[in-house]
Short mmCIF file of C-alpha atoms in Angstrom, two decimals:
data_model
loop_
_atom_site.label_atom_id
_atom_site.label_comp_id
_atom_site.label_asym_id
_atom_site.label_seq_id
_atom_site.Cartn_x
_atom_site.Cartn_y
_atom_site.Cartn_z
CA MET U 169 57.32 30.55 -37.47
CA VAL U 170 59.10 28.44 -34.62
CA ARG U 171 58.22 25.08 -35.94
CA GLU U 172 57.40 24.16 -39.42
CA ILE U 173 56.48 20.64 -40.74
CA ARG U 174 58.11 20.46 -44.26
CA ALA U 175 57.21 17.02 -45.23
CA VAL U 176 55.34 13.99 -44.11
CA GLU U 177 55.52 10.44 -45.82
CA TRP U 178 53.90 7.29 -45.21
CA LYS U 179 56.16 4.70 -44.15
CA THR U 180 53.46 2.01 -44.12
CA ALA U 181 50.40 1.84 -46.43
CA PRO U 182 47.44 3.86 -45.47
CA PRO U 183 44.80 4.10 -44.10
CA LEU U 184 45.73 5.37 -40.66
CA ALA U 185 45.64 2.54 -38.10
CA VAL U 186 47.43 1.34 -34.93
CA GLY U 187 50.81 0.38 -36.03
CA SER U 188 51.04 2.88 -38.94
CA ARG U 189 54.34 4.77 -39.37
CA LEU U 190 54.83 8.35 -40.71
CA ALA U 191 58.02 10.06 -41.24
CA PHE U 192 58.05 13.86 -40.47
CA VAL U 193 60.90 16.46 -41.43
CA ALA U 194 60.32 19.71 -39.62
CA HIS U 195 62.34 22.68 -38.68
CA PHE U 196 62.31 23.85 -34.97
CA LEU U 197 64.40 26.58 -33.34
CA GLY U 198 66.39 26.92 -36.54
CA ARG U 199 67.28 23.13 -36.80
CA ARG U 200 65.99 20.48 -39.22
CA LEU U 201 64.44 17.64 -37.25
CA ALA U 202 63.43 14.14 -38.90
CA TYR U 203 61.48 11.87 -36.78
CA THR U 204 59.16 8.94 -37.40
CA TYR U 205 55.98 8.64 -35.48
CA GLN U 206 54.15 5.24 -34.91
CA VAL U 207 50.40 5.32 -34.15
CA VAL U 208 50.00 3.64 -30.73
CA ASP U 209 46.19 4.39 -30.29
CA HIS U 210 43.48 5.28 -32.85
CA VAL U 211 39.66 5.72 -32.19
CA PRO U 212 38.28 7.39 -35.28
CA HIS U 213 36.78 10.73 -34.66
CA GLU U 214 37.82 10.49 -30.92
CA ARG U 215 41.51 10.06 -30.34
CA LEU U 216 44.93 9.68 -32.11
CA VAL U 217 48.02 8.84 -30.18
CA MET U 218 51.40 8.75 -31.84
CA ARG U 219 54.92 8.08 -30.43
CA THR U 220 58.36 8.62 -31.94
CA ALA U 221 59.72 5.30 -33.35
CA GLU U 222 62.84 7.13 -34.50
CA GLY U 223 64.10 10.71 -33.81
CA PRO U 224 66.29 13.17 -31.82
CA PHE U 225 64.35 12.41 -28.61
CA PRO U 226 61.24 10.35 -27.32
CA MET U 227 57.97 12.20 -27.86
CA GLU U 228 54.37 11.47 -27.63
CA THR U 229 51.58 13.47 -29.48
CA THR U 230 47.94 12.91 -28.50
CA TYR U 231 45.01 14.43 -30.24
CA THR U 232 41.52 14.30 -28.91
CA PHE U 233 38.37 15.25 -30.76
CA SER U 234 35.00 15.96 -29.23
CA ALA U 235 31.73 17.57 -30.22
CA ALA U 236 31.46 21.37 -29.63
CA PRO U 237 28.69 23.85 -30.40
CA GLY U 238 28.93 24.74 -34.23
CA GLY U 239 31.74 22.25 -34.82
CA THR U 240 34.40 19.96 -33.30
CA ARG U 241 36.78 20.67 -30.46
CA MET U 242 40.42 19.31 -30.88
CA THR U 243 42.99 19.24 -28.11
CA LEU U 244 46.64 18.57 -28.52
CA ARG U 245 49.08 17.41 -26.07
CA ASN U 246 52.90 16.81 -26.66
CA ARG U 247 55.02 15.00 -24.15
CA GLY U 248 58.53 14.25 -24.36
CA GLN U 249 61.84 13.47 -22.47
CA PRO U 250 64.68 15.46 -23.68
CA ALA U 251 68.21 14.27 -23.07
CA GLY U 252 71.80 15.75 -23.13
CA PHE U 253 71.85 19.35 -24.13
CA SER U 254 68.25 19.43 -24.81
CA ARG U 255 67.42 18.58 -21.20
CA LEU U 256 69.31 21.79 -20.37
CA VAL U 257 67.08 23.96 -22.70
CA ALA U 258 63.86 22.10 -22.06
CA PRO U 259 61.93 24.95 -20.39
CA LEU U 260 62.72 27.12 -23.38
CA MET U 261 61.94 24.42 -25.89
CA ALA U 262 58.56 23.65 -24.06
CA ALA U 263 57.60 27.56 -24.47
CA ALA U 264 58.70 27.44 -27.92
CA MET U 265 56.65 24.45 -28.74
CA ARG U 266 53.51 25.84 -27.01
CA ARG U 267 53.81 29.03 -29.11
CA ALA U 268 54.45 26.93 -32.41
CA ASN U 269 51.44 24.68 -31.59
CA ARG U 270 49.01 27.61 -31.00
CA LYS U 271 50.09 29.15 -34.37
CA ASP U 272 49.81 25.76 -36.08
CA LEU U 273 46.37 25.09 -34.63
CA ARG U 274 45.18 28.63 -35.46
CA ARG U 275 46.36 27.94 -39.15
CA LEU U 276 44.59 24.57 -39.13
CA LYS U 277 41.42 26.01 -37.85
CA GLN U 278 41.61 28.81 -40.61
CA LEU U 279 42.06 26.08 -43.33
CA LEU U 280 39.31 23.68 -41.97
CA GLU U 281 36.68 26.51 -41.59
CA ALA U 282 37.49 28.26 -44.93
CA PRO U 283 34.58 28.15 -47.42
#
């Protein structure tokens, strides 16, 4: 797996709301990444937008949810502005992130649709 989220910890008390902070530890391209997301937009059952409040580079992740035949369609968008060395390898990182996201979403779909 290119990227693997190893841990998530609430930094603010649940439930999820605008302002909530969650700390993530992941592995990406063989490196450990620790970052904290802050929820900047949340419309239950429609949209969740989180931005890094702390981490190696600025990133925003948007999840949108909509009705689909037989279930729910979820879309995921990651945006970021790498700096320094990361900027030089950004095209490779983008391709690796797309592959990792597709794999993660296939696994999530399996888990959610399992009996």
